[in-house]
Short mmCIF file of C-alpha atoms in Angstrom, two decimals:
data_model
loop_
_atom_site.label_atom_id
_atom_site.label_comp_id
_atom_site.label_asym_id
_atom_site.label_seq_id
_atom_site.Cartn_x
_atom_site.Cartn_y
_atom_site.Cartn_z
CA UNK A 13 72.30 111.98 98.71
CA UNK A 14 75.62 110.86 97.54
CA UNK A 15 77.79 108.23 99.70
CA UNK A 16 81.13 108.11 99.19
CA UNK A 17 82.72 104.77 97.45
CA UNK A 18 86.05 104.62 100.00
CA UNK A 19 85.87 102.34 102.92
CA UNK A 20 83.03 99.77 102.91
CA UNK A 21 80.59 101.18 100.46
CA UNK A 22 77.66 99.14 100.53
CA UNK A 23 77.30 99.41 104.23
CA UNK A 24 75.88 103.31 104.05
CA UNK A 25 74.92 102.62 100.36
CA UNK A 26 71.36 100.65 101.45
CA UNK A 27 70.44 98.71 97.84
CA UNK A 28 67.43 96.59 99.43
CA UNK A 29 64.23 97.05 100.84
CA UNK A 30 64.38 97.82 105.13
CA UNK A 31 65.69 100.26 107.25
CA UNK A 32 68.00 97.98 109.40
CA UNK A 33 70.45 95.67 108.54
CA UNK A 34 68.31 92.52 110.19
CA UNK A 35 65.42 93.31 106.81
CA UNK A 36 68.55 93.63 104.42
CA UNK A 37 69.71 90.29 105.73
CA UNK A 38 66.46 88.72 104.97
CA UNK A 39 65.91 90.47 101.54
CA UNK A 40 69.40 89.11 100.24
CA UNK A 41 68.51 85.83 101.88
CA UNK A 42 65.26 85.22 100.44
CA UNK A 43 66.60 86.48 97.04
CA UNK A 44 69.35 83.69 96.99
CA UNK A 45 67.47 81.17 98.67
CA UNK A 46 64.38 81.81 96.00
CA UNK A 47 66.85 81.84 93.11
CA UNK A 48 69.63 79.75 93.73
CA UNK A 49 68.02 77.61 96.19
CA UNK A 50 68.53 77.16 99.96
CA UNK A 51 70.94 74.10 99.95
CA UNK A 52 72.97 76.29 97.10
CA UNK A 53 73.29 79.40 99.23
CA UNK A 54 76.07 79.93 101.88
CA UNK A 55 75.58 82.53 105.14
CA UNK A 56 78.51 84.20 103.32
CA UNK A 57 77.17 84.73 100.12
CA UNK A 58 74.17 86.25 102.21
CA UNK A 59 76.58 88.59 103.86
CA UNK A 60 78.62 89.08 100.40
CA UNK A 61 74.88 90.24 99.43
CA UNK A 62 74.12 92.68 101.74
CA UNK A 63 77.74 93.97 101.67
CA UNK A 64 78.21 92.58 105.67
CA UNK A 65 80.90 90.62 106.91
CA UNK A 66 79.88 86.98 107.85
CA UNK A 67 80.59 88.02 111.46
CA UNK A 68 77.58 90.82 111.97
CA UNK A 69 75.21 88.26 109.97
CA UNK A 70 75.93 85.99 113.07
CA UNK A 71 75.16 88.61 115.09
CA UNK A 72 71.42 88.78 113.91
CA UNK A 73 70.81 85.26 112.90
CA UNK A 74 73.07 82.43 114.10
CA UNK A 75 72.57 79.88 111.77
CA UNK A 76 71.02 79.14 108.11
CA UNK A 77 67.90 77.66 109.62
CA UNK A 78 67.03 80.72 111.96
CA UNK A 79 66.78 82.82 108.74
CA UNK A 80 64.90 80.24 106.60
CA UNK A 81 62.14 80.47 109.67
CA UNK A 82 62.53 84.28 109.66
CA UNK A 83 61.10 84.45 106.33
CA UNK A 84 58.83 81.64 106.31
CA UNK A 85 57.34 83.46 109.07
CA UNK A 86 56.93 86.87 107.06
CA UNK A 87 54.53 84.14 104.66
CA UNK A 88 52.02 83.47 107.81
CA UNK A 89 51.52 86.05 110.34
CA UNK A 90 50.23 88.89 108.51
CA UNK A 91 47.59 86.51 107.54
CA UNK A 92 46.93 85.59 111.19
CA UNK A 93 46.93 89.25 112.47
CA UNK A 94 44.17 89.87 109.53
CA UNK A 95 41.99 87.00 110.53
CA UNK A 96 42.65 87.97 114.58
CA UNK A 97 40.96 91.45 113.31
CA UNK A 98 38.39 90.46 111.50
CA UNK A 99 34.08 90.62 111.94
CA UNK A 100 33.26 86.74 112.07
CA UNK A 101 29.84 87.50 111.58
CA UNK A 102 29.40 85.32 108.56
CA UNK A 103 31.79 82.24 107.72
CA UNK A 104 31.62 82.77 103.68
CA UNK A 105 32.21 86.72 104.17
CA UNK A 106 35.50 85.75 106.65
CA UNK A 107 36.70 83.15 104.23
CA UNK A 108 36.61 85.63 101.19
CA UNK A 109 38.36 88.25 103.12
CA UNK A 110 40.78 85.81 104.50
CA UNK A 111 41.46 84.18 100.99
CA UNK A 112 41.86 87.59 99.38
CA UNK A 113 44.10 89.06 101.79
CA UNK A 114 46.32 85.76 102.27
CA UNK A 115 46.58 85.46 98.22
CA UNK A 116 47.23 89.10 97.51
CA UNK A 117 50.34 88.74 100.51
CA UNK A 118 51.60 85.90 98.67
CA UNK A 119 51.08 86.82 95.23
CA UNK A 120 52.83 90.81 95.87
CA UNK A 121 55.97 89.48 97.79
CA UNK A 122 59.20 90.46 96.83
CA UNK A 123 60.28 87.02 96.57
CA UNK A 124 58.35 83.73 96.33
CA UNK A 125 58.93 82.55 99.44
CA UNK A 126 55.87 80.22 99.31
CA UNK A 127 58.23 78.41 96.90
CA UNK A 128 60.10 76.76 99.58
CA UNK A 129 57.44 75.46 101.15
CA UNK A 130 57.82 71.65 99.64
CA UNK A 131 61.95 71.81 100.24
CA UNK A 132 62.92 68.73 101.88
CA UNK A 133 64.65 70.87 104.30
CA UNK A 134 61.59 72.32 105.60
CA UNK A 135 61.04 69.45 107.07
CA UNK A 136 63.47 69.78 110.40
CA UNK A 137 62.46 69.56 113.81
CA UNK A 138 64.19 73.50 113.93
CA UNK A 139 61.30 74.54 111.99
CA UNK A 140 58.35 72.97 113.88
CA UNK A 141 57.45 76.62 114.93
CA UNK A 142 56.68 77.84 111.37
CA UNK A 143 54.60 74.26 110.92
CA UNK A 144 52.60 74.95 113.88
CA UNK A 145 51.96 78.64 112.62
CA UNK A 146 50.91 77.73 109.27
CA UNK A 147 48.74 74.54 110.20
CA UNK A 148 46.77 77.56 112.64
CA UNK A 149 46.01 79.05 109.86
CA UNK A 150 44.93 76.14 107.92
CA UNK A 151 42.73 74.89 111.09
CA UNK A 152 40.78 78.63 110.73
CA UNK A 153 40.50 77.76 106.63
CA UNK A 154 39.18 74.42 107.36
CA UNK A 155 36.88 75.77 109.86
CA UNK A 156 35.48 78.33 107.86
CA UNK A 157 35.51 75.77 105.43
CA UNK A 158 33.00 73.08 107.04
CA UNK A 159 30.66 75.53 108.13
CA UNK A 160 29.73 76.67 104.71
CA UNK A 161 29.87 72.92 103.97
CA UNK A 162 27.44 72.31 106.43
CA UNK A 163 25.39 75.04 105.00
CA UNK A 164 25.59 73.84 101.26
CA UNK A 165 25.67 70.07 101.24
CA UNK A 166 28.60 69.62 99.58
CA UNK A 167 31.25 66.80 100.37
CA UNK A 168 33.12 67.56 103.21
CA UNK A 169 36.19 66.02 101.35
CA UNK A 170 35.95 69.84 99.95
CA UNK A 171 36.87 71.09 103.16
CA UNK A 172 40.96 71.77 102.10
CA UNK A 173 40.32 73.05 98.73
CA UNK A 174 39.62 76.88 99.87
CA UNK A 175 43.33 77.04 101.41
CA UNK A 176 45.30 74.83 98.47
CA UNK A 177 43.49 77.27 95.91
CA UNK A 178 45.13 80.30 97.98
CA UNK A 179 48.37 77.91 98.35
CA UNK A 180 49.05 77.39 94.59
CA UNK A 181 49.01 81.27 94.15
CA UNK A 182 53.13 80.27 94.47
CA UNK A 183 52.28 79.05 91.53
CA UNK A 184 51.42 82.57 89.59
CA UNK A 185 53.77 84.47 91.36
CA UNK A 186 55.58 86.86 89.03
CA UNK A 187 58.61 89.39 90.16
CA UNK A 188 57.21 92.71 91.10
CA UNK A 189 56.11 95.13 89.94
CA UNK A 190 52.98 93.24 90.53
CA UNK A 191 50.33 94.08 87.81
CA UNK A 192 47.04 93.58 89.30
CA UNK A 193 46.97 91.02 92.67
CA UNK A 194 43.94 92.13 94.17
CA UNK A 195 42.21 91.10 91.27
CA UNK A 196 43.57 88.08 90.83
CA UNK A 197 43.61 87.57 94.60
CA UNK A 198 39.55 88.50 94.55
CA UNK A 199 38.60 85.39 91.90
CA UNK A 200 40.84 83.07 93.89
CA UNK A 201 38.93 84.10 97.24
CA UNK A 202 35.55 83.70 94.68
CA UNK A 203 36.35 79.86 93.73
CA UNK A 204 37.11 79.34 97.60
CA UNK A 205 33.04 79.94 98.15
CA UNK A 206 32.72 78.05 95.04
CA UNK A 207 34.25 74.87 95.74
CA UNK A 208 32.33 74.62 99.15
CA UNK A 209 28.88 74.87 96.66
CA UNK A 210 28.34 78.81 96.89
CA UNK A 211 26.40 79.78 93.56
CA UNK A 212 26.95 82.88 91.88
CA UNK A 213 23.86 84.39 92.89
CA UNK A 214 25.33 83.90 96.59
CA UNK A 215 28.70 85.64 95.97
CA UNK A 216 27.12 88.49 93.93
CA UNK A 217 24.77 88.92 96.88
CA UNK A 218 28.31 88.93 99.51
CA UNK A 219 29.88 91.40 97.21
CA UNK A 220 26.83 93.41 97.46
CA UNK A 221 26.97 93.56 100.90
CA UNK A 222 30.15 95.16 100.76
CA UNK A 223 33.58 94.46 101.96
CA UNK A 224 33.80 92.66 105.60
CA UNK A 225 35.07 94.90 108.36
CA UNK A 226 38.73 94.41 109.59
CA UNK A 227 39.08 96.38 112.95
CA UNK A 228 42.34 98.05 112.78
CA UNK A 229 43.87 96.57 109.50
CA UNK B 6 63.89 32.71 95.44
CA UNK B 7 67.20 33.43 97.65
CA UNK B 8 70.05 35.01 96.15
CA UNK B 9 73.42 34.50 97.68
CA UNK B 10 74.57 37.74 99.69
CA UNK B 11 78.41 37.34 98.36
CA UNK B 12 79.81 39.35 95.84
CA UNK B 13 77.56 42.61 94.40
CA UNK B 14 74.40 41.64 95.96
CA UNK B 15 72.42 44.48 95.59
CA UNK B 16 72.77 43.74 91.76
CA UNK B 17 70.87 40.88 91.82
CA UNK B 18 68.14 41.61 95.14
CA UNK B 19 66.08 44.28 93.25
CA UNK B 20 65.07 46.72 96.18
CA UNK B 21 62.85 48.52 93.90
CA UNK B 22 60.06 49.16 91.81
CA UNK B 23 61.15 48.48 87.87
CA UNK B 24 62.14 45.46 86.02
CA UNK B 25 64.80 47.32 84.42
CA UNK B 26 67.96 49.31 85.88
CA UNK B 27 67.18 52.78 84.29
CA UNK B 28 63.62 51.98 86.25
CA UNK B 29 65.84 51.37 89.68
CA UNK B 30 68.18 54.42 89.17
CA UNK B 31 64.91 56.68 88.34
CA UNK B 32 63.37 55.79 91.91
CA UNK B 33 66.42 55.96 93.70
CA UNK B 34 67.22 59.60 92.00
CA UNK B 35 63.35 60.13 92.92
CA UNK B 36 63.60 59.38 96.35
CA UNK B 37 66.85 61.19 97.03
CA UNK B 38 65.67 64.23 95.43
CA UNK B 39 62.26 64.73 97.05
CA UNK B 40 63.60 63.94 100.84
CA UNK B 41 67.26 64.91 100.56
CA UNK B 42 66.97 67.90 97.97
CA UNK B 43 68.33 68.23 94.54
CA UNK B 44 71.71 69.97 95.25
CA UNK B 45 72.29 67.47 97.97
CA UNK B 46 72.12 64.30 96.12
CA UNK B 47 75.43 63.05 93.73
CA UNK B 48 74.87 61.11 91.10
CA UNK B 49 77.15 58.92 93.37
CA UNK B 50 74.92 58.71 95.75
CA UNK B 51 71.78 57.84 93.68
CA UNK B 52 74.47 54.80 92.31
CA UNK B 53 74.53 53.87 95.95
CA UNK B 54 71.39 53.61 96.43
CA UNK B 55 70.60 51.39 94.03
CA UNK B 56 73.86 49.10 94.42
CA UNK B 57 75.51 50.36 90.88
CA UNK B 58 78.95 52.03 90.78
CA UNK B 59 78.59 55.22 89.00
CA UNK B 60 80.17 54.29 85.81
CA UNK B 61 76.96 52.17 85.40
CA UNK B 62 74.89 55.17 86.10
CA UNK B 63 75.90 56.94 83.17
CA UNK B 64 75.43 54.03 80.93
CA UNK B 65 71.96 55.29 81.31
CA UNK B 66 71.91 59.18 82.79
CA UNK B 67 74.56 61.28 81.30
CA UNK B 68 73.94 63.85 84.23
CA UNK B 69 71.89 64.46 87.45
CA UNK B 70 70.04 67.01 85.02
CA UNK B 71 68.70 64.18 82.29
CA UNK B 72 67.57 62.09 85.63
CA UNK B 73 65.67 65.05 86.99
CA UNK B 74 64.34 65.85 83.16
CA UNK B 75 63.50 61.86 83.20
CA UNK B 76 61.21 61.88 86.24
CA UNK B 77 59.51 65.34 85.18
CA UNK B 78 58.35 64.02 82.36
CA UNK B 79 56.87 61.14 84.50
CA UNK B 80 54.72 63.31 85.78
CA UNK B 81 53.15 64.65 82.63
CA UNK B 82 53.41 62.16 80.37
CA UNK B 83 50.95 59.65 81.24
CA UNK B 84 47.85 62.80 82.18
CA UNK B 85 48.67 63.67 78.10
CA UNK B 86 48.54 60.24 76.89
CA UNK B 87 44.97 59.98 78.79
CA UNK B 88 43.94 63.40 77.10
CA UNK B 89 44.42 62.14 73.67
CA UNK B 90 42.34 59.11 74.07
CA UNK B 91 40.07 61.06 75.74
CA UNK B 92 36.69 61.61 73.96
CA UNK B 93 36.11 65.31 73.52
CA UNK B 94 32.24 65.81 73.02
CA UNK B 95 31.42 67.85 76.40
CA UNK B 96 34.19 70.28 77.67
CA UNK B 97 33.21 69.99 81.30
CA UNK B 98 32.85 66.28 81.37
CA UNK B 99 36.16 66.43 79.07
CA UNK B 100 37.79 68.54 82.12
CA UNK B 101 36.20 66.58 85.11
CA UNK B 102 37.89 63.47 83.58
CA UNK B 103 41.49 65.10 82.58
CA UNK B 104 41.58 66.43 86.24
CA UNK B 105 40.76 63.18 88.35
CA UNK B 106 43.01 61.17 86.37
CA UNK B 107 45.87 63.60 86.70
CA UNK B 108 45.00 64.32 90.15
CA UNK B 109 45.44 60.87 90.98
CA UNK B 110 48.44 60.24 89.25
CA UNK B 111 49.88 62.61 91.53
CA UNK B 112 48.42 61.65 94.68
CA UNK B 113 49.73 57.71 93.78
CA UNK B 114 53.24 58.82 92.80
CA UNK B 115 55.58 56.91 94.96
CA UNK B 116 57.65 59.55 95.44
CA UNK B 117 56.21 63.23 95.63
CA UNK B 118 57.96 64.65 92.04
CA UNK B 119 55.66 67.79 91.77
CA UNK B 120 57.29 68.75 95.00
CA UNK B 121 59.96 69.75 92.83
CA UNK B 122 58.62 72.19 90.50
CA UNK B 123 59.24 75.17 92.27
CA UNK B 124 62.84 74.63 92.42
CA UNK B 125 65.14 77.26 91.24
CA UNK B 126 67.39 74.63 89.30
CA UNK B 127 64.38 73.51 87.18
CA UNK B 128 64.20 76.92 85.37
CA UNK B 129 67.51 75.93 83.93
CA UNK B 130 67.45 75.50 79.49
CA UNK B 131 68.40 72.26 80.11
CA UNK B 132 64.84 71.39 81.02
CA UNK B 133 62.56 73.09 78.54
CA UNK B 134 61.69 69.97 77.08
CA UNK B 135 59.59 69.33 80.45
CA UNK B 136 58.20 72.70 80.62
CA UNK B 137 56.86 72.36 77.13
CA UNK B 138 55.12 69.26 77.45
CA UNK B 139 53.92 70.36 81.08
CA UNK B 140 52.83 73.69 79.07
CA UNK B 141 50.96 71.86 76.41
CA UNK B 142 49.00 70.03 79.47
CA UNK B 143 48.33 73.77 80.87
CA UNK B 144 47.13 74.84 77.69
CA UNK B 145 44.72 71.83 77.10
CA UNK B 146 42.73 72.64 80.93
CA UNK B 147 42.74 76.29 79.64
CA UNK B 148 41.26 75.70 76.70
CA UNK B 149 38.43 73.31 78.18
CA UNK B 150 38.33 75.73 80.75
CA UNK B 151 37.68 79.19 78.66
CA UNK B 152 34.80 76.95 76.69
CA UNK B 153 33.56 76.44 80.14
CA UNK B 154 33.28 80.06 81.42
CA UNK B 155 31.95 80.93 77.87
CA UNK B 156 28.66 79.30 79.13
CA UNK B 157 28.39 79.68 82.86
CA UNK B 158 29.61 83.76 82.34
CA UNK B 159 32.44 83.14 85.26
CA UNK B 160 35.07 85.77 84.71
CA UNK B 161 37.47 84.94 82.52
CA UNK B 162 40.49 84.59 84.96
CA UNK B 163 38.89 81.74 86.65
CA UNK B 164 40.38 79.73 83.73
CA UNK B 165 43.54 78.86 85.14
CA UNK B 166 41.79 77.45 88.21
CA UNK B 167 41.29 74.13 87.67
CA UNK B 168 45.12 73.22 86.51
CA UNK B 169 46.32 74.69 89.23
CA UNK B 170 43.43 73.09 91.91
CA UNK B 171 45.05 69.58 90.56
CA UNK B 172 48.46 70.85 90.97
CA UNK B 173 47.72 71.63 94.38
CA UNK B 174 47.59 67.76 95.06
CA UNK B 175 51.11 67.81 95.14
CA UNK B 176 50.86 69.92 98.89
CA UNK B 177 48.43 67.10 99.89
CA UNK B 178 50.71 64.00 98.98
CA UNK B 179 51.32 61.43 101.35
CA UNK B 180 53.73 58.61 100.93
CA UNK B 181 52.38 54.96 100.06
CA UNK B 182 49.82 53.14 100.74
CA UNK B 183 47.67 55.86 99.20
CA UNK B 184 44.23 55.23 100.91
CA UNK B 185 42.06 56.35 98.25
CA UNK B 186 43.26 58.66 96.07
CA UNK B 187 40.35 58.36 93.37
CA UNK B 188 38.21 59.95 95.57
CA UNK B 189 40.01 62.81 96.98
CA UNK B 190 41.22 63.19 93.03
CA UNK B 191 37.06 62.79 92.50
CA UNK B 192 36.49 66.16 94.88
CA UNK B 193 39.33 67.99 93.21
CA UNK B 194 37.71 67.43 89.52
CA UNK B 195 34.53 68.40 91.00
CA UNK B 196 36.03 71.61 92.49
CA UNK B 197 37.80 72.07 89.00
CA UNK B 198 33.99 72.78 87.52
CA UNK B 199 32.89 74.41 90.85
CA UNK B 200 35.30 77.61 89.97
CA UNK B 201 33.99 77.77 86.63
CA UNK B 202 30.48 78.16 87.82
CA UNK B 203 29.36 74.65 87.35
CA UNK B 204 26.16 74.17 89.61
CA UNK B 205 25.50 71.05 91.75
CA UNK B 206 22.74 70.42 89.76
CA UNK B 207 24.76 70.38 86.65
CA UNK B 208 27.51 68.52 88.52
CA UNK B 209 24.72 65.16 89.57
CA UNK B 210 23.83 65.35 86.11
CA UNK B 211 27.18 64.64 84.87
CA UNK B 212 28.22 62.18 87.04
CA UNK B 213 25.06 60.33 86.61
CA UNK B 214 26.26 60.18 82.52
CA UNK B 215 28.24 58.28 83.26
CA UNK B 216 32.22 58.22 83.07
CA UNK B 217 34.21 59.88 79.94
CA UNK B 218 34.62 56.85 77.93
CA UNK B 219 38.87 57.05 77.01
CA UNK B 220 39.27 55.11 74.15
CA UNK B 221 42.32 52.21 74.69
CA UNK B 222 42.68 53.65 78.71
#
């Protein structure tokens, strides 16, 4: 369907991913903040983005900060509503699921997100919610973690390696479209088991036993 | 020994690490640019720090982009020095050795520097130099790596693993006093065979050979 070019095209014209304005706002803001960095990009050249004045930006996020969190949100809580759904019937089965489903979310976003994780910026008191968020999901990593530890013998020093494997997927991030992340995704969630002393024989057997449930997801 | 406080006295207190100015200006630049940002930091301001007027600063640093190129190649330089002087009869005790001493040069770093490799203003031209040398290091692990997983039968894309399990280190940085980063670096070269499919067994017999002996290191 055709949209005529009078007036304020880019308003009906919709050029990014989402159906309301609030996901076009934090497509053209993770673009710019991925590619010309955050302390680079202005809340205008956001709106100049999306094709928005600088006023209606304000009126769904009122400040820089609120949209960094936004999308450093979008990086954790799929992630947590996966592991929320999932059988915990066996802690090397739940930690391969978890790995493979966190690293396939980071490795197929649109933008790396994941990048800004080390910005100095990231480190304000605005965004303690995101750091509590993401060190939840890093407490159910290291838990998985030291039970398989406890089961294989080796060092508990181990204990952080499963969820810095899945971490430096940022890393290997390419633009879209994405070749093949499950794949990838799949032999990072392998050396997870690996690191905490699973043998090959064990993770042939776990992939044998088929995939682990996820209730709804 | 006192020096008077009249006059320029931060040009004769050193405040920093270095015996040389070009040493002072790289920490100050380092320390401004992992907990300020990049963007954020003038070259004026790094002069500040370090109790220089600017016009002294570019004596030694034409721009803010040959100080950033200066302390990148800090952080790859050494780990390549260590390779070449790095006896190469066994390609996982070869690997095991490249990784802890790499591991813990980042871990020690007095300022986190790796923190800055995701930025969007290192993919600039101006820095290929550093992306070379840090790809030559990449391509040495994945060449140990591949003659790794020729033996254990690991699948193939396990071979970028291990560089990017040391790389990692850079999320687990903590500012000085490091409290022992050999070990932690240790775990992390351990894990580096782990993903390839080294077995415990084969990992006690390699650490009972003894360390890699690296020629002048």
């Amino acid at each position: 369907m055709e949209t005529t070019r009078a007036g304020r095209p880019r308003l009906t014209e919709r050029r990014r991913p989402g159906t309301t304005a609030r996901d076009e706002i934090l497509d053209a803001a993770a673009e710019l903040f991925t590619t010309r960095g955050y302390a680079s990009t202005s809340t205008r050249a956001i709106a100049e983005a999306v094709g928005i004045r600088q006023a209606s930006l304000y009126h769904y996020f009122k400040t820089k900060d609120e949209l960094l969190s936004a999308l450093l949100h979008q990086t954790v809580t799929p992630t947590l509503t996966f592991l929320a759904a999932l059988d915990h019937d066996s802690p090397a089965r739940t930690l391969h699921a978890l790995a493979a489903f966190d690293g396939a979310q980071l490795l197929t976003s649109r933008w790396n997100l994941g990048a800004l994780y080390l910005l100095p910026e990231l480190r304000e008191a605005r965004l303690a919610a995101f750091w509590t968020e993401r060190e939840r999901l890093r407490r159910a990593y290291l838990d998985l973690s030291r039970t398989v530890l406890a089961a294989t013998g080796v060092a508990e020093d181990a204990a952080d390696l499963p969820f810095r494997l899945v971490e430096s997927l940022v890393n290997m991030w390419i633009p879209p479209p994405h070749p093949d992340p499950a794949t990838l995704a799949g032999h990072v969630a392998d050396a997870c088991l690996r690191v905490l002393g699973i043998t090959s024989d064990e993770l042939a057997e776990l992939r044998a036993s088929g995939p682990v449930r996820a209730g709804h997801l």
